[in-house]
Coordinates of C-alpha atoms in Angstrom, one line a residue:
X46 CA -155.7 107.4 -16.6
X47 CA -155.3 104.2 -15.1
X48 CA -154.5 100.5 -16.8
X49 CA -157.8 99.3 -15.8
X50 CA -159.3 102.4 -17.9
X51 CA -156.7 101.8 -20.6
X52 CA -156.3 97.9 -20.5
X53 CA -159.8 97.0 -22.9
X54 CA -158.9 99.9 -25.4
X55 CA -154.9 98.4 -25.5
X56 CA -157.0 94.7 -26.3
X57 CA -158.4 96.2 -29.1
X58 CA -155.2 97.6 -30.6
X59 CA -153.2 94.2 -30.1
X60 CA -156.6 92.5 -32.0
X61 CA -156.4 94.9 -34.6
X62 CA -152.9 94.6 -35.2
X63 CA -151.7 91.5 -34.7
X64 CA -149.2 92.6 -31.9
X65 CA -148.0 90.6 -28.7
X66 CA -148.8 91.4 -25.3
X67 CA -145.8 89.7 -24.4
X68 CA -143.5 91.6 -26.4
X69 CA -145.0 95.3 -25.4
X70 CA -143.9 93.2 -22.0
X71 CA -140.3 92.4 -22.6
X72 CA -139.8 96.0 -23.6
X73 CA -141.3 97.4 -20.6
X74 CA -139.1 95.4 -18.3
X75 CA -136.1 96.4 -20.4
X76 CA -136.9 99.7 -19.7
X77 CA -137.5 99.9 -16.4
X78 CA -134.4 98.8 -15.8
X79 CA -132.8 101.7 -17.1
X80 CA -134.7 104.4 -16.0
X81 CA -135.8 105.7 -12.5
X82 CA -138.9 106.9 -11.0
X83 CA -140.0 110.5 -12.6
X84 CA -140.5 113.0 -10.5
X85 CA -144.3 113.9 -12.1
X86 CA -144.5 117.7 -9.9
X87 CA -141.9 119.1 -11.7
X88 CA -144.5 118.8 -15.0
X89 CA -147.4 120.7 -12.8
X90 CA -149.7 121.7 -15.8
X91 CA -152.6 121.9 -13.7
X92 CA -154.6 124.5 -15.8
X93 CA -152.4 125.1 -18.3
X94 CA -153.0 124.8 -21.9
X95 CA -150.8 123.0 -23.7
X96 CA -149.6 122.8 -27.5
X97 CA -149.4 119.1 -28.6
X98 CA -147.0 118.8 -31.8
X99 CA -147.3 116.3 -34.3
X100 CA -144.9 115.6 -36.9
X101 CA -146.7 115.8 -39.8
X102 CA -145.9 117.6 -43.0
X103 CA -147.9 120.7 -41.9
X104 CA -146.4 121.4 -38.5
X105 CA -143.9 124.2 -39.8
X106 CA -146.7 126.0 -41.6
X107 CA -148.9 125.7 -38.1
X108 CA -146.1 127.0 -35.7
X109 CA -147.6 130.3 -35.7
X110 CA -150.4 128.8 -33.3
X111 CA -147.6 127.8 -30.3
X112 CA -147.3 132.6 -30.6
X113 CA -150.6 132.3 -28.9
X114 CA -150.3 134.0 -25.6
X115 CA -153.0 131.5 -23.9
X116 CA -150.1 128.7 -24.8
X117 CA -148.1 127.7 -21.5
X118 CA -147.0 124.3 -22.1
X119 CA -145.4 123.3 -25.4
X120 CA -145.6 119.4 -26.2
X121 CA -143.9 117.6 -29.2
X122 CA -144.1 114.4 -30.9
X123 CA -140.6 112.5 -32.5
X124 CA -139.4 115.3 -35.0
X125 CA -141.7 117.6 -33.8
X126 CA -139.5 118.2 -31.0
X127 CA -136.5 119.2 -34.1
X128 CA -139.0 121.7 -35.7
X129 CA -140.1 123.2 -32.9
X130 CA -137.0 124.2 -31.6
X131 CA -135.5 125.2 -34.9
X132 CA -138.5 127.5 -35.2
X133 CA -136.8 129.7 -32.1
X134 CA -139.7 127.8 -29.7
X135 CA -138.7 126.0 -25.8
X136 CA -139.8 122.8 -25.6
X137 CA -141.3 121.1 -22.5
X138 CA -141.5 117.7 -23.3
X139 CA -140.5 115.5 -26.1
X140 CA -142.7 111.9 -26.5
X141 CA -140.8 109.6 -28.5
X142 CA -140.7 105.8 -28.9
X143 CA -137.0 106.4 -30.7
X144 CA -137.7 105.6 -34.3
X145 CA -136.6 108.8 -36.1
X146 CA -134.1 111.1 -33.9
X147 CA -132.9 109.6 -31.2
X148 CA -130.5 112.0 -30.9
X149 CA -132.0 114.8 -30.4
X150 CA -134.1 113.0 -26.9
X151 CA -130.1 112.9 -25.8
X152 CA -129.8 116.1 -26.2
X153 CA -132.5 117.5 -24.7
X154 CA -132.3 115.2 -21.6
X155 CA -129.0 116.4 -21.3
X156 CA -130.4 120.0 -21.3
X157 CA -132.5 119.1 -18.7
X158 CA -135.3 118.9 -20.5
X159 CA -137.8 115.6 -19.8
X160 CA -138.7 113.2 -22.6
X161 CA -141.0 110.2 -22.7
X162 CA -139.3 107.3 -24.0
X163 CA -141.7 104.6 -24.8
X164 CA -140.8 101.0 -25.0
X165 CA -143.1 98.5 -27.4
X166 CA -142.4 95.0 -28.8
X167 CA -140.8 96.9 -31.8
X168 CA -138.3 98.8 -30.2
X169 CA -136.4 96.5 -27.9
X170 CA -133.4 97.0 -29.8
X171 CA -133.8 101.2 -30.1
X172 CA -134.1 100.9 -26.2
X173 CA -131.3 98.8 -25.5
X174 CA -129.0 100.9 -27.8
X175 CA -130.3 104.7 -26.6
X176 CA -132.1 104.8 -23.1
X177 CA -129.0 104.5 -21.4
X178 CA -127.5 107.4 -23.3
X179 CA -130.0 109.5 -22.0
X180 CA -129.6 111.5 -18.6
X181 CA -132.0 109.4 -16.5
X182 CA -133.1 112.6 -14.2
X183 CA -135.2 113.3 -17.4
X184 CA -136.7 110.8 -18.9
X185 CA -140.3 109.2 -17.9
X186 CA -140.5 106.0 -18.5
X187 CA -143.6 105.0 -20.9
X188 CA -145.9 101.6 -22.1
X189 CA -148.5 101.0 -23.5
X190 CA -148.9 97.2 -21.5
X191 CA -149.5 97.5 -17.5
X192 CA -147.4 99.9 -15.7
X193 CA -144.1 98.6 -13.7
X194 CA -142.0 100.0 -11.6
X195 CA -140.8 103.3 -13.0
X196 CA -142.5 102.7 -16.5
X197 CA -146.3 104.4 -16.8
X198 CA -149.3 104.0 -18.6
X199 CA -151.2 107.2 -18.8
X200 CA -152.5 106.1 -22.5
X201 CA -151.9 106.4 -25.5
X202 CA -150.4 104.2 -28.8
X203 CA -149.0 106.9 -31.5
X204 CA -146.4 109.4 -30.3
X205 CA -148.8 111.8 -30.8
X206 CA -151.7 110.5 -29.3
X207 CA -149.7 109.5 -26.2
X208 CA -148.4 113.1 -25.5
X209 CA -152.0 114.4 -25.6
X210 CA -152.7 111.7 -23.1
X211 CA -149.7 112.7 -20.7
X212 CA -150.6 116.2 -21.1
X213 CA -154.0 115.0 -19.6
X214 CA -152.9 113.2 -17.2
X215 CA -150.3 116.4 -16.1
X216 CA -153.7 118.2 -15.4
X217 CA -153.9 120.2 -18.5
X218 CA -156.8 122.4 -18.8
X219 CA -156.9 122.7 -22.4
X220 CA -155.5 120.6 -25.5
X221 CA -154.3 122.7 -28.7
X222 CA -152.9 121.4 -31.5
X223 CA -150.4 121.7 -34.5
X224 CA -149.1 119.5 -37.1
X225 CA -151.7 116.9 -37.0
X226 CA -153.2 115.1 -40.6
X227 CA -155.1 111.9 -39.9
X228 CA -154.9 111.7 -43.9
X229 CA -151.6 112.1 -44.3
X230 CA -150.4 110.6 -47.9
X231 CA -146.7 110.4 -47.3
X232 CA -147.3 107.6 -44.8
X233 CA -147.3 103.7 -45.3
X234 CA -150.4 101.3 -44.4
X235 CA -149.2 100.7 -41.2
X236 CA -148.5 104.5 -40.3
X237 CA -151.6 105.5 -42.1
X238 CA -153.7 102.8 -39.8
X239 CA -152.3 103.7 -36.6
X240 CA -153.4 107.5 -37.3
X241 CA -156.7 106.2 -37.8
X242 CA -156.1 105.0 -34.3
X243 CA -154.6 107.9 -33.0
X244 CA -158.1 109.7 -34.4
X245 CA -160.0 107.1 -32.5
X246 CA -158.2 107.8 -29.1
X247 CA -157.9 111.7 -29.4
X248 CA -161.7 111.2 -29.8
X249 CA -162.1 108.8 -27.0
X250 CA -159.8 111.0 -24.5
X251 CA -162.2 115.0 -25.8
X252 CA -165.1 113.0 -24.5
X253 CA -163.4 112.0 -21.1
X254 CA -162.5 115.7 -21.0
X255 CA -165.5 117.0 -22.2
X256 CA -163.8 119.4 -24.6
X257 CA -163.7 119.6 -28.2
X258 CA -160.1 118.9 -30.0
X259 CA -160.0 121.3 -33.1
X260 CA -158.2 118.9 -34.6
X261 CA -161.1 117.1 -35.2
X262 CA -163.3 119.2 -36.5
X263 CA -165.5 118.0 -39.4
X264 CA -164.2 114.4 -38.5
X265 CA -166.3 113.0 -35.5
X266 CA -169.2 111.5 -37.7
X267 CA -166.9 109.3 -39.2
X268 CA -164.6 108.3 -36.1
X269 CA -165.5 105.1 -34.8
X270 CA -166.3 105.7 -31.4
X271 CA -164.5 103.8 -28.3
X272 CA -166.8 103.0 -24.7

């Protein structure tokens, strides 16, 4: 997806929540100074179908679904990307904007595999501090303001969301997913309204694709649709 696709829907989010342009800016540029141009082939999912992890309280109960032999490409959100490989499963990708663990993106980029660090007006600070602990040959470089330099938009404002965005962008051929509850009740307001959005743009992105997200079964009449 490109920013000119993205830019209107990213308007609406800032409107909605009160956040500044400027500062999804000045974490962007920090970024991009500390990352390096990803190297997008080596994350060829062109057909594939890909598992996309969320971290909600129902993930370990839904792991079962990533046994699924039609499952090539295995996606995780924050501490998704801990469950998942405690549960004995290889990760592909971690999508983080390095509010819970950190650590474990370090690890993983160490191990070689990629993670999406994202940079926001909230996170300056989480960036400064972990971004350069990470091995830069695996780490893409994420916003959600205009692309820049190394940092991309492919869209996306949640974690989750975002990696079901990437995974689109990657040339999936198919969306599955696991540990996803847009009513989740161990969340705050703010968490609780940005799954509201995340509902809006997995929505938004099934149309694009013409495909159907099971995750949103029985939900569509009450999503309120984006152009």
């Amino acid at each position: 997806m490109d920013f000119t696709t993205w830019e209107p829907v990213y308007g609406r989010i800032l409107d909605d929540f009160g956040f500044d342009r400027t500062g999804d800016e000045r974490a962007r540029d920090a970024l991009a100074d500390l990352v390096a141009p990803f190297d997008r082939d080596r994350l060829d999912w062109a057909g594939a179908t890909v598992a996309v992890c969320g971290a909600a309280p129902t993930l370990d109960d839904e792991l079962d679904r990533l046994d699924d032999p039609e499952v090539d490409v295995v996606v995780a959100a924050s501490t998704a990307a801990d469950a998942v490989q405690d549960a004995g499963f290889d990760l592909d990708l971690m999508v983080t904007d390095l509010d819970k663990n950190p650590e474990t993106a370090v690890e993983l980029t160490e191990s070689g595999v990629p993670v999406a660090a994202h940079a926001h007006g909230d996170n300056l600070p989480a960036v400064r501090e972990w971004v350069p602990r990470f091995d830069t040959d695996h780490v893409l470089g994420t916003t959600q303001a205009a692309p820049v330099g190394p940092v991309v938009n492919w869209g996306g404002f949640t974690d989750g969301d975002r990696a079901a965005f990437i995974a689109d962008e990657l040339g999936a051929d198919r969306l599955v997913f696991a540990g996803w509850d847009f009513d989740d009740p161990t969340v705050d307001p703010m968490k609780a309204r940005k799954l509201r959005w995340a509902e809006r743009l997995l929505r938004w992105l099934e149309r694009r694709r013409g495909e159907r997200f099971s995750v949103l079964d029985g939900r569509r009449d009450g999503i309120d649709p984006l152009p």
